Coordinates of C-alpha atoms and ligand atoms in Angstrom, one line a residue:
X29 CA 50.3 42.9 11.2
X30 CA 51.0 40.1 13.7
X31 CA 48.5 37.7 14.8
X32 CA 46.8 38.6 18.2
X33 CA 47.5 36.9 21.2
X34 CA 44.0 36.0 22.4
X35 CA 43.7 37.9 25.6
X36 CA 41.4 36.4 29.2
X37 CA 41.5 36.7 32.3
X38 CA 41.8 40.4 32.6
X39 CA 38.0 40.9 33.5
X40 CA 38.4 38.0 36.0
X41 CA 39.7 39.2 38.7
X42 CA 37.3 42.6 39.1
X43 CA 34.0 40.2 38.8
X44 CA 34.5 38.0 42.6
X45 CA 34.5 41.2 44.6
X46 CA 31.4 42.4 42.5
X47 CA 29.9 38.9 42.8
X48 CA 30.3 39.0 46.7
X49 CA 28.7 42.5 47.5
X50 CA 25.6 41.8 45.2
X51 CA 25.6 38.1 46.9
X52 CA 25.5 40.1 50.4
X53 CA 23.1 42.6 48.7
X54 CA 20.7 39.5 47.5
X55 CA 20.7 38.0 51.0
X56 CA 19.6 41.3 52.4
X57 CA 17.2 42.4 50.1
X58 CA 16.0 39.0 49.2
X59 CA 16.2 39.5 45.8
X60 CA 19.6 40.1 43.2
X61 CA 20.4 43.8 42.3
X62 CA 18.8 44.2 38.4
X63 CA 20.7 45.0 35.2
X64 CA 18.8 46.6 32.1
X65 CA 21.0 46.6 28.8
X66 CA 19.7 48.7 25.9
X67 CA 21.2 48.1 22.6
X68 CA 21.3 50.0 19.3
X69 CA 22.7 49.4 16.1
X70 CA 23.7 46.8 13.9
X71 CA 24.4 42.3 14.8
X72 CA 27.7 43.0 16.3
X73 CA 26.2 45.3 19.0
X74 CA 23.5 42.8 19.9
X75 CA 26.3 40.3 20.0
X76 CA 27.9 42.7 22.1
X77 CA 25.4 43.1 24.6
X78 CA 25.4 39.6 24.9
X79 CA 28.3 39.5 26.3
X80 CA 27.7 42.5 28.4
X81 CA 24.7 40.7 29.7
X82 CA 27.4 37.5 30.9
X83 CA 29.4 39.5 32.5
X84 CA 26.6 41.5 34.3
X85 CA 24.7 37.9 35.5
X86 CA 28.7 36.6 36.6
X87 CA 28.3 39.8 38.2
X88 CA 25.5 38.5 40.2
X89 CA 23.1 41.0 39.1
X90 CA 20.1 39.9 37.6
X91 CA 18.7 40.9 34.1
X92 CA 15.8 42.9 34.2
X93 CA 12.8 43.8 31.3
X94 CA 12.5 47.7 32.3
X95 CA 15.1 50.0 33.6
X96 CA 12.9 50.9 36.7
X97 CA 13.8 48.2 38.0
X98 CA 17.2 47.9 37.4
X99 CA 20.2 49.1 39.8
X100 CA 22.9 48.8 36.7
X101 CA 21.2 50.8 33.1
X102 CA 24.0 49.5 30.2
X103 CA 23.4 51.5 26.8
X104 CA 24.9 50.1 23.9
X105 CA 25.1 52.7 21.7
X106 CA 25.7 53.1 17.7
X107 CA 26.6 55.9 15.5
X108 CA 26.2 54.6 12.1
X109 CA 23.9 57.3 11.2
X110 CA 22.4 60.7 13.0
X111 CA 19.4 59.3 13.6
X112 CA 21.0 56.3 16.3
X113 CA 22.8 58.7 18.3
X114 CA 19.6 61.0 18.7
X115 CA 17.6 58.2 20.1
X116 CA 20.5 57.3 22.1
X117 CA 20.9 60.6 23.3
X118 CA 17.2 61.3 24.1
X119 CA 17.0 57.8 25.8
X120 CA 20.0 58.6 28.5
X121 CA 18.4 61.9 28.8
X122 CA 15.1 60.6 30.7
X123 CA 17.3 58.2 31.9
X124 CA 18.4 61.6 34.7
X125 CA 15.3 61.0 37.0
X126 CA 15.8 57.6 37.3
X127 CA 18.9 58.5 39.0
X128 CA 17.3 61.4 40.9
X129 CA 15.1 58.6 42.3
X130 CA 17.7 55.8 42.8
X131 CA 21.1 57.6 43.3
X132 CA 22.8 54.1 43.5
X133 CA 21.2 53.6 40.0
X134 CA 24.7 53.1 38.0
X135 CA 24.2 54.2 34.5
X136 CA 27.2 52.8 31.6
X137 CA 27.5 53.3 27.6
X138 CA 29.3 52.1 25.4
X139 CA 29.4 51.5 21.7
X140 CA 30.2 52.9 18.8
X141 CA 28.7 56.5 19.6
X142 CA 30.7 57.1 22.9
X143 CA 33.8 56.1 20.9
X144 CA 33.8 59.0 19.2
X145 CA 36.0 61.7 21.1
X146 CA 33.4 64.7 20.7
X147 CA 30.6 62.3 21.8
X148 CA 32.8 61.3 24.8
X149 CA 33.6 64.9 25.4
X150 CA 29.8 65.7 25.5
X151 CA 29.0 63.4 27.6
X152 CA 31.9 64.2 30.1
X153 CA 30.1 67.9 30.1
X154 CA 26.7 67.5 29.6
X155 CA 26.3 64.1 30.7
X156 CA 27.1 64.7 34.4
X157 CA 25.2 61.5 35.8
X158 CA 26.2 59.3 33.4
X159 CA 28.8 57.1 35.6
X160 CA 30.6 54.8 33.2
X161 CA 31.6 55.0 29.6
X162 CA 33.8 52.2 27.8
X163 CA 34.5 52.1 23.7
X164 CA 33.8 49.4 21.8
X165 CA 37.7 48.0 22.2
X166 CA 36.9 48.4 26.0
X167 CA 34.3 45.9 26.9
X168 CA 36.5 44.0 28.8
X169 CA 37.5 46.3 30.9
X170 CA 33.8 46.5 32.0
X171 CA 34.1 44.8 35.8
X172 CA 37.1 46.9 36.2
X173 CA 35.3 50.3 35.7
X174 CA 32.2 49.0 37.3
X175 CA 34.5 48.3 40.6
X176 CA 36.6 51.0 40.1
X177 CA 33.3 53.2 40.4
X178 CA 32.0 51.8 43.6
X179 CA 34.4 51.4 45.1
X180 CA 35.7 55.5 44.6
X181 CA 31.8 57.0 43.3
X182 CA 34.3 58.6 40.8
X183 CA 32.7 58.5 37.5
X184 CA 35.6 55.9 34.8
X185 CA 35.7 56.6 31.0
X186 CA 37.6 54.5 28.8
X187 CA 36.0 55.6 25.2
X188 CA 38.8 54.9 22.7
X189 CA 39.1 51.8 20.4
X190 CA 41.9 49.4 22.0
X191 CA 42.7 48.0 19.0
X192 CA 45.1 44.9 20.0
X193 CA 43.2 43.1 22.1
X194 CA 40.4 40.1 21.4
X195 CA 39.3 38.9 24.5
X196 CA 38.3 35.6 24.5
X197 CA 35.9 33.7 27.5
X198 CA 33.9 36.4 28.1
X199 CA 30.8 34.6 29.0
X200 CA 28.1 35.0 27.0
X201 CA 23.6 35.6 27.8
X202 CA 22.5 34.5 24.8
X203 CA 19.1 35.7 24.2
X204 CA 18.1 33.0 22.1
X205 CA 18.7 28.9 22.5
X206 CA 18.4 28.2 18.8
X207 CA 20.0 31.1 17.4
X208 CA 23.3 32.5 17.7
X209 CA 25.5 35.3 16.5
X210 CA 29.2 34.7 16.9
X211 CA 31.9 37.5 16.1
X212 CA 34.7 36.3 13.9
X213 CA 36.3 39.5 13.6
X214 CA 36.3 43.2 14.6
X215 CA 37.3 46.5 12.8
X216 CA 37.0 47.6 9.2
X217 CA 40.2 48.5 7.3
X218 CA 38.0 49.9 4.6
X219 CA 37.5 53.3 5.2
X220 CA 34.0 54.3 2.5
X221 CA 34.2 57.4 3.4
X222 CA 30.5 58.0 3.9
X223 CA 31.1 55.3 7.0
X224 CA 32.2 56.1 11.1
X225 CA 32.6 52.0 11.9
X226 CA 36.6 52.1 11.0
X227 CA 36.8 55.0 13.5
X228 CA 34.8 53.3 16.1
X229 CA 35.5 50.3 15.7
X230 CA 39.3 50.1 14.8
X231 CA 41.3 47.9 12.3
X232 CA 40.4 44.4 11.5
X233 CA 41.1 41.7 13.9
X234 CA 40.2 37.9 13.1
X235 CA 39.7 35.6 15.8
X236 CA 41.6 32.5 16.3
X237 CA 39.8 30.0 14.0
X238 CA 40.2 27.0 17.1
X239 CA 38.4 29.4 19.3
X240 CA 35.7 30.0 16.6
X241 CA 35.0 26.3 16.0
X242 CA 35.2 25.6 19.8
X243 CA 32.4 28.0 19.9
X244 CA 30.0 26.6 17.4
X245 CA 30.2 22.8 18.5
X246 CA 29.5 24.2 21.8
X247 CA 26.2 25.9 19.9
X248 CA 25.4 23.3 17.9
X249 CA 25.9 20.8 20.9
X250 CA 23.9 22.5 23.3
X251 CA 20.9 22.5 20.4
X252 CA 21.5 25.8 18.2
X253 CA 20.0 25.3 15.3
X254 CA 20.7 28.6 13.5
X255 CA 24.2 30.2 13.9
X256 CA 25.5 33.4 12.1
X257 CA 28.9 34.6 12.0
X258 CA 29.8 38.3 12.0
X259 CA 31.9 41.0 11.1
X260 CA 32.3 44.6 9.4
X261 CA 33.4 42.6 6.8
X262 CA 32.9 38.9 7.2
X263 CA 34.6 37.9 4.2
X264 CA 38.0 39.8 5.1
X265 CA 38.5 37.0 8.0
X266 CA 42.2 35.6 8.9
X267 CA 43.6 38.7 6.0
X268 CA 45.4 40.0 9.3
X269 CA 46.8 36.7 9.9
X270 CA 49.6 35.1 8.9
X271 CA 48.9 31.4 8.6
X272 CA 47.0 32.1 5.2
X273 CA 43.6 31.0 6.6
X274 CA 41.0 32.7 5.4
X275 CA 37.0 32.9 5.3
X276 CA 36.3 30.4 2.7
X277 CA 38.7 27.9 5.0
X278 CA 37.1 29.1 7.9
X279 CA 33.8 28.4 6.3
X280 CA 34.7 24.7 4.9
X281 CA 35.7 23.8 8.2
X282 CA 33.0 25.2 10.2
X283 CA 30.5 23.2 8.1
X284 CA 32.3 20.1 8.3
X285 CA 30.7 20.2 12.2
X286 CA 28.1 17.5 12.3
X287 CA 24.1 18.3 13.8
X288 CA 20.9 19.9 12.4
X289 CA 21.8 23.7 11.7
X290 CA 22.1 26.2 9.6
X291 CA 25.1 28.5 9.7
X292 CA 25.0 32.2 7.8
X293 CA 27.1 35.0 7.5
X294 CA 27.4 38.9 7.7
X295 CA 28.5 41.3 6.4
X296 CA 30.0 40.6 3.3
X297 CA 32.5 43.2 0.9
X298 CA 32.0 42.2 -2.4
X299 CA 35.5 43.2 -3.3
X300 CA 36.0 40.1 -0.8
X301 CA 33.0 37.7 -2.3
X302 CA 35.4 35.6 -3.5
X303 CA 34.8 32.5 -5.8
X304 CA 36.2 30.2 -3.4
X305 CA 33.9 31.6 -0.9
X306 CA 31.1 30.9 -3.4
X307 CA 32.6 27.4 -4.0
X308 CA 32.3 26.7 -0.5
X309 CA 29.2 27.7 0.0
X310 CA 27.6 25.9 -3.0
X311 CA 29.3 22.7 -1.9
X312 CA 28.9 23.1 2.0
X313 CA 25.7 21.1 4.1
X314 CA 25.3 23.8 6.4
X315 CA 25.8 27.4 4.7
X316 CA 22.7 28.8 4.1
X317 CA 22.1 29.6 0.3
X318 CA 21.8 33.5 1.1
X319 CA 24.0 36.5 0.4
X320 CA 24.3 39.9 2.0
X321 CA 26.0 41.3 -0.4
X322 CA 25.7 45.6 0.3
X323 CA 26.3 47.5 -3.3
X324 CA 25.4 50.8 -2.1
X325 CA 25.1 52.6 -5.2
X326 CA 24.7 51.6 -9.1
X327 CA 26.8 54.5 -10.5
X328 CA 30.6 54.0 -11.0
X329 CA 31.1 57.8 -10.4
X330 CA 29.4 57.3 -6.9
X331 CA 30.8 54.5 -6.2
X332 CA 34.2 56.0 -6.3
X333 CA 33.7 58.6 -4.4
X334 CA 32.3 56.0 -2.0
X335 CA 36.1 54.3 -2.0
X336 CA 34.1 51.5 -2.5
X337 CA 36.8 49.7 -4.8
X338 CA 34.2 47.7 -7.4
X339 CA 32.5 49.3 -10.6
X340 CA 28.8 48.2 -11.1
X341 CA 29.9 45.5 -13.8
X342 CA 32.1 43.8 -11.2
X343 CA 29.6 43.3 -8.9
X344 CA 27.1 42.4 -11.2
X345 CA 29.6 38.9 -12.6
X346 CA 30.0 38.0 -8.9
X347 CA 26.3 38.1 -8.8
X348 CA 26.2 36.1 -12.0
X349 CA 28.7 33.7 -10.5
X350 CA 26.8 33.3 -7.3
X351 CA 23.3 32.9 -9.3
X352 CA 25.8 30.2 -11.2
X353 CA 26.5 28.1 -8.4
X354 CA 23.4 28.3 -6.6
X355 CA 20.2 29.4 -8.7
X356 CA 18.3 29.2 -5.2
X357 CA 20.2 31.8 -3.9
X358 CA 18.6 34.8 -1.9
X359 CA 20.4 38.3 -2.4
X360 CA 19.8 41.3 -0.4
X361 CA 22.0 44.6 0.0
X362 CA 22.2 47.9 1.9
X363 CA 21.6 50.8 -0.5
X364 CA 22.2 54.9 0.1
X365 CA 20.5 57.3 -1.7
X366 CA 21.6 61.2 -2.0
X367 CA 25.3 60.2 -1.2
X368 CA 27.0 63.8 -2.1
X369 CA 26.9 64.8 -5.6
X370 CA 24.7 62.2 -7.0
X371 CA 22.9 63.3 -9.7
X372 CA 19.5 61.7 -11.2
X373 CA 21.8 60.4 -13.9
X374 CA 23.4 58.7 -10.8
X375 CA 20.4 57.1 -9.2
X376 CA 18.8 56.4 -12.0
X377 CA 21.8 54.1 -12.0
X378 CA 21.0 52.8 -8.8
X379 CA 17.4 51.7 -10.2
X380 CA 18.7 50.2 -12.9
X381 CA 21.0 47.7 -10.8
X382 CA 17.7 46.7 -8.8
X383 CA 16.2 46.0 -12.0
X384 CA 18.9 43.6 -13.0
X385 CA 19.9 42.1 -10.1
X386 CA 16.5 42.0 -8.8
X387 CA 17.3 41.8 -5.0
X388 CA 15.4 40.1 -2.7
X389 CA 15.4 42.5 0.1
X390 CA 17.5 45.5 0.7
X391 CA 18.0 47.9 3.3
X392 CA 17.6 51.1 2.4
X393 CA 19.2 55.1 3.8
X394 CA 19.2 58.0 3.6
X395 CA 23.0 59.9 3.4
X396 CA 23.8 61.0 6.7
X397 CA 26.8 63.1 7.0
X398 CA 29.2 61.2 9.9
X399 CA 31.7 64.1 11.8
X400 CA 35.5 63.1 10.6
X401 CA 34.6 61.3 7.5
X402 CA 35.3 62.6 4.1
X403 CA 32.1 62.8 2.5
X404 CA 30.2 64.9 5.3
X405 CA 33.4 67.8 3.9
X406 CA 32.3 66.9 0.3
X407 CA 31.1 69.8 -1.8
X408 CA 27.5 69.7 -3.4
X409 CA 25.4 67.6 -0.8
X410 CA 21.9 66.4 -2.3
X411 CA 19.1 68.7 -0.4
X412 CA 16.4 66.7 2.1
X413 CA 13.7 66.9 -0.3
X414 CA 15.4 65.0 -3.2
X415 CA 17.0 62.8 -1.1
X416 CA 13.4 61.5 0.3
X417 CA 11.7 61.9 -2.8
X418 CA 14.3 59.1 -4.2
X419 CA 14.3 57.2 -1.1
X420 CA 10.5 56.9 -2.0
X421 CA 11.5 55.5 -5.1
X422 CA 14.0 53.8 -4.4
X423 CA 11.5 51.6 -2.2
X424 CA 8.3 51.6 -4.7
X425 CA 10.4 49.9 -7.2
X426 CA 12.2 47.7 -4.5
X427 CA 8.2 46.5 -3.1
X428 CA 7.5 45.7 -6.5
X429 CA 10.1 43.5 -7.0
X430 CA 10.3 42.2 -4.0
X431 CA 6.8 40.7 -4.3
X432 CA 7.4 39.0 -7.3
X433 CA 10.3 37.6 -6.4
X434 CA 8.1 35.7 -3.7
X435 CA 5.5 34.2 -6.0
X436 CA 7.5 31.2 -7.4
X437 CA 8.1 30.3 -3.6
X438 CA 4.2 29.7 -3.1
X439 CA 3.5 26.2 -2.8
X440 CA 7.0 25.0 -2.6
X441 CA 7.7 23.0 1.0
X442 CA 10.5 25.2 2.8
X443 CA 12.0 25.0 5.7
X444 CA 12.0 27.3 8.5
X445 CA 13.0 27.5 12.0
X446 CA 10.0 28.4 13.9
X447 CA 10.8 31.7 16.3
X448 CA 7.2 31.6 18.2
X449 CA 4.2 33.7 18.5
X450 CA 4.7 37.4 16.2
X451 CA 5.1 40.0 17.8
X452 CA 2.7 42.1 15.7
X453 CA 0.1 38.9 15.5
X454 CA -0.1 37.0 18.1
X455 CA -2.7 34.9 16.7
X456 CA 0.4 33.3 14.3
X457 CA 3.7 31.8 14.6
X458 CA 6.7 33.4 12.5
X459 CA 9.5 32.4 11.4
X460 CA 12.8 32.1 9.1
X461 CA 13.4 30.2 5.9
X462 CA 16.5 29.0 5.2
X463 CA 17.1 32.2 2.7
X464 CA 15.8 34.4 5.7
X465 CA 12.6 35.5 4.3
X466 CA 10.1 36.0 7.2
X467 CA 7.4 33.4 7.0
X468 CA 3.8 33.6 9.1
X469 CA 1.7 30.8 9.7
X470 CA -0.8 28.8 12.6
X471 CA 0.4 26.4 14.6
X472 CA 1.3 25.4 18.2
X473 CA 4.1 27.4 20.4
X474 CA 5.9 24.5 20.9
X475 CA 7.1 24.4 17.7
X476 CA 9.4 27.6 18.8
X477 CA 13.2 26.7 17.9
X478 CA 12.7 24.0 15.5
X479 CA 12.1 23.6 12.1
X480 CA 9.3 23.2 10.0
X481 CA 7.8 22.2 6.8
X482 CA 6.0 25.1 5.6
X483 CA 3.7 25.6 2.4
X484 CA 3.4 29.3 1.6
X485 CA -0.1 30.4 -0.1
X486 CA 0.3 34.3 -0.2
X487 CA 3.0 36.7 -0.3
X488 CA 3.9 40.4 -0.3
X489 CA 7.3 42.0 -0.6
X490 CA 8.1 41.3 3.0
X491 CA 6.5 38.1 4.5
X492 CA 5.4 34.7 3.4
X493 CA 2.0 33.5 4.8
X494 CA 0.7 29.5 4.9
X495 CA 0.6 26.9 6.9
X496 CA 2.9 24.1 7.8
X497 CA 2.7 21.1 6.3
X498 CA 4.5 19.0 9.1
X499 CA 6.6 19.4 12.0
X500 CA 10.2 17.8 11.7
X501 CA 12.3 17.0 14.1
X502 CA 15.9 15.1 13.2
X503 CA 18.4 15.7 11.1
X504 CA 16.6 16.0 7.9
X505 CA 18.7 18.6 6.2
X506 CA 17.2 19.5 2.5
X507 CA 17.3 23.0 1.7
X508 CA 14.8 24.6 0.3
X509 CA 15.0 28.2 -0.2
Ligands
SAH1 N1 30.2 46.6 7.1 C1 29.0 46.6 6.4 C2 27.9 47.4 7.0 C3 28.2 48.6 7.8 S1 26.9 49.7 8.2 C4 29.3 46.8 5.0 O1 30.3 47.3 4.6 O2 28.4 46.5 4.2 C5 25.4 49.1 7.5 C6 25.0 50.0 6.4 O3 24.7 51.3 6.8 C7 26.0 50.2 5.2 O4 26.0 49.1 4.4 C8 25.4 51.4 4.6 O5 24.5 51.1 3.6 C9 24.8 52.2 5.7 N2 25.5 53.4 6.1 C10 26.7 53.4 6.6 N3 27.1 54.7 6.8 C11 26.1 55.5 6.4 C12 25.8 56.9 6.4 N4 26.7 57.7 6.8 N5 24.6 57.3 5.9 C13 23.7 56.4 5.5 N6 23.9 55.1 5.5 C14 25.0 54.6 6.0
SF4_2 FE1 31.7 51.0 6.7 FE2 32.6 50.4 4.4 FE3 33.7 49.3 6.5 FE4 31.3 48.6 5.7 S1 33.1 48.3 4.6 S2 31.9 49.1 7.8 S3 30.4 50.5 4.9 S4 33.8 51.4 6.0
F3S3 FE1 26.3 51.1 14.5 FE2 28.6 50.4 15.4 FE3 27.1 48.6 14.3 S1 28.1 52.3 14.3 S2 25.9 49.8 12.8 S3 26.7 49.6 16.1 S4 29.3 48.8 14.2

């Protein structure tokens, strides 16, 4: 495939007019027109909405907490599994009397769900007051539609995956000053066939590497201190390029930008976790010494009926090889239980690769059969009952280890970058290690967005709990896990 011109300007033009009726609006009403965004699914739809939310504030509306108040309702939707698009759905269904109250409410989606022709269909018929729908390769087109809309009241759909374009300078609300997620590349090429995203979200498409490491000096410039990069599959950057560049390069030279941050990545293929990506990492300043690493299943029949193109044995030397070059290393994975035909032979498999890989974390479904891909047509799907019976398993055994995993961390000074008050306690701060484990402890607010020395004293299998020891500032860079 040829490289992809990087595309701008073509949302430019449809924001000034926008701009100047919400300016008039403002100076009227003496306050800006509101914008609520809603986002489901995975990194790259938060990252997504992100941008929506630039383009809405260049808009001149302002971003609102609740969609009451709101005269534009975004919903960014996913489709990864059933259980997405139902909230989705049930969420733009009360969403109706909002516009029986405000009939200038203007109500978008977009996402992976609506890129999905029958979704699209259904929302053309059922949907009636639903105003604007673009597809995940559409966001750009976003002013357009929006303008289009006002200025005719005709409802715009655009809900197909426009797969050649990477628009760069879209401007960007970040929600957070100290983290950041930046998309690298777009699409999957890698069609498991339990998995919609290579529908919804096209084939892959890397960024320019200049525009990437623009981006992140402008982060770690304007005070980011923890910066992840993202993709369907991180690791398969600059293969649709033809200068040769690839992750690990991208990677190296990314971390050679000087400051006080740490720099992750997501999601990673492991027929893609190359050793020069491991090289890289184990040598860099920056990369953080954790690995998403998604196995999915830990039986070699399964897995090939996955089209998931490694056997259990491969995965488990590039585990050895990462544990090689960085016994520190944190490991987590996405597993699915009661893929079609697995048998207890199968996922007794599964438990046997947690055993010896001994994940830190790991995110854990349920098979849910996704329209158009080959396993939801595959013969002997595993009943509800078993499924959730070894989902329950699945996550005793994960709890277990999990926990112990955390012990030899207690009493060990780590670094983590403080994210503020919990959300579920706000009595205590919480925060990230450098391996992402969640760690809660006492301290003052103003410690939110920078990193601290923390001593853990107790842990479970999800959180750390301590205190911190003392609060850095600089460019002290040890890692710790
Ligand atoms: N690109 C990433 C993740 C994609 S979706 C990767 O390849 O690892 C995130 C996770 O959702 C997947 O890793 C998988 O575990 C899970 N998933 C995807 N489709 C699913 C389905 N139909 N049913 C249940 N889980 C699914
Ligand atoms: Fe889905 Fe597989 Fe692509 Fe991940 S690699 S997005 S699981 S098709
Ligand atoms: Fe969902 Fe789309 Fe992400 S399907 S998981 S939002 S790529």
């Amino acid at each position: 495939m040829e490289n992809q011109k990087p595309e701008t300007g073509r949302f430019s033009e449809w924001i000034a007019p926008i701009r100047a009726e919400n300016d008039r609006l403002t100076a009227a009403n003496g306050k800006r027109p509101g914008a609520h965004l809603l986002t489901f699914g995975c990194q790259q739809n938060v990252a997504d909405s992100e941008k929506i939310a630039g383009l809405a504030e260049a808009m001149g509306y302002e971003i609102v907490g609740t969609p009451e108040e709101a005269d534009l309702i975004v919903v960014n939707t996913c489709a990864v599994r059933e259980h997405a698009e139902k909230k989705a759905l049930s969420i733009i269904g009360q969403f109706k009397h909002l516009k029986a109250k405000n009939p200038d409410l203007i109500l978008a989606l977009c996402g992976c769900m609506v890129t999905q022709p029958h979704r699209a269909e259904e929302i053309k018929k059922r949907y009636p007051y639903v105003d604007i729908v673009f597809g995940t390769g559409a966001l750009h087109l976003f002013p357009q539609l929006l303008w289009e809309k006002k200025q005719t009241g005709k409802r715009r759909m655009v809900p197909d995956v426009t797969e050649t374009i990477i628009a760069e300078g879209i401007p960007v609300r970040r929600e957070s000053g100290y983290r950041a997620w930046v998309s690298i590349m777009y699409g999957c090429n890698n069609f498991c066939t339990y998995c919609i995203v290579p529908y919804v979200r096209g084939r892959e498409r890397s960024r320019d590497h200049a525009c990437i490491e623009r981006e992140l000096e402008e982060l770690v410039k304007s005070g980011c201190k923890d910066i992840t990069l993202l993709g369907q599959n991180v690791n398969s950057y600059g293969k649709d390029r033809a200068d040769g560049f690839d992750f690990a390069d991208l990677l190296a030279k990314l971390d050679a930008i000087p400051g006080d941050y740490t720099l992750r990545f997501m999601t990673s293929h492991p027929k893609d976790a190359s050793r020069k990506l491991i090289d890289v990492m184990a040598k860099s300043t920056h990369v953080a010494h954790q690995f998403h690493l998604p196995l999915q299943a830990g039986s070699d029949a399964v897995l090939r009926r996955m089209n998931r193109k490694y056997t259990t044995a491969q995965y488990l030397e590039t585990v050895d090889y990462l544990r090689g070059k960085m016994p520190d290393v944190t490991l987590s994975s996405d597993i699915i239980v009661g893929f079609p035909g697995e048998t207890d032979e199968d996922f007794a498999g599964t438990l046997e690769m947690l055993e010896r890989v001994r994940f830190d974390m790991i995110f854990s479904f349920i098979y849910s059969p996704r329209k158009g891909t080959p396993a939801a047509e595959m013969e002997d799907q595993v009943p509800p009952d078993v499924q959730h019976a070894r989902f329950d398993r699945l996550l005793a055994l994960q709890n277990e280890i999990a926990k112990e995993k955390n012990q030899p961390l207690l009493g060990k000074p780590l670094r983590v970058l403080c994210d503020g008050k919990s959300k579920n306690n706000p009595a205590l701060l919480s925060g990230r290690t450098d391996g992402n484990k969640i760690a809660f402890f006492e301290g003052e607010e103003t410690n939110t967005g920078r990193f601290v020395t923390f001593v853990a004293d107790r842990a479970d299998a999800y959180a750390l709990y301590g205190s911190i020891r003392e609060e850095r500032t600089g460019s002290e860079n040890d890692r710790n896990i």
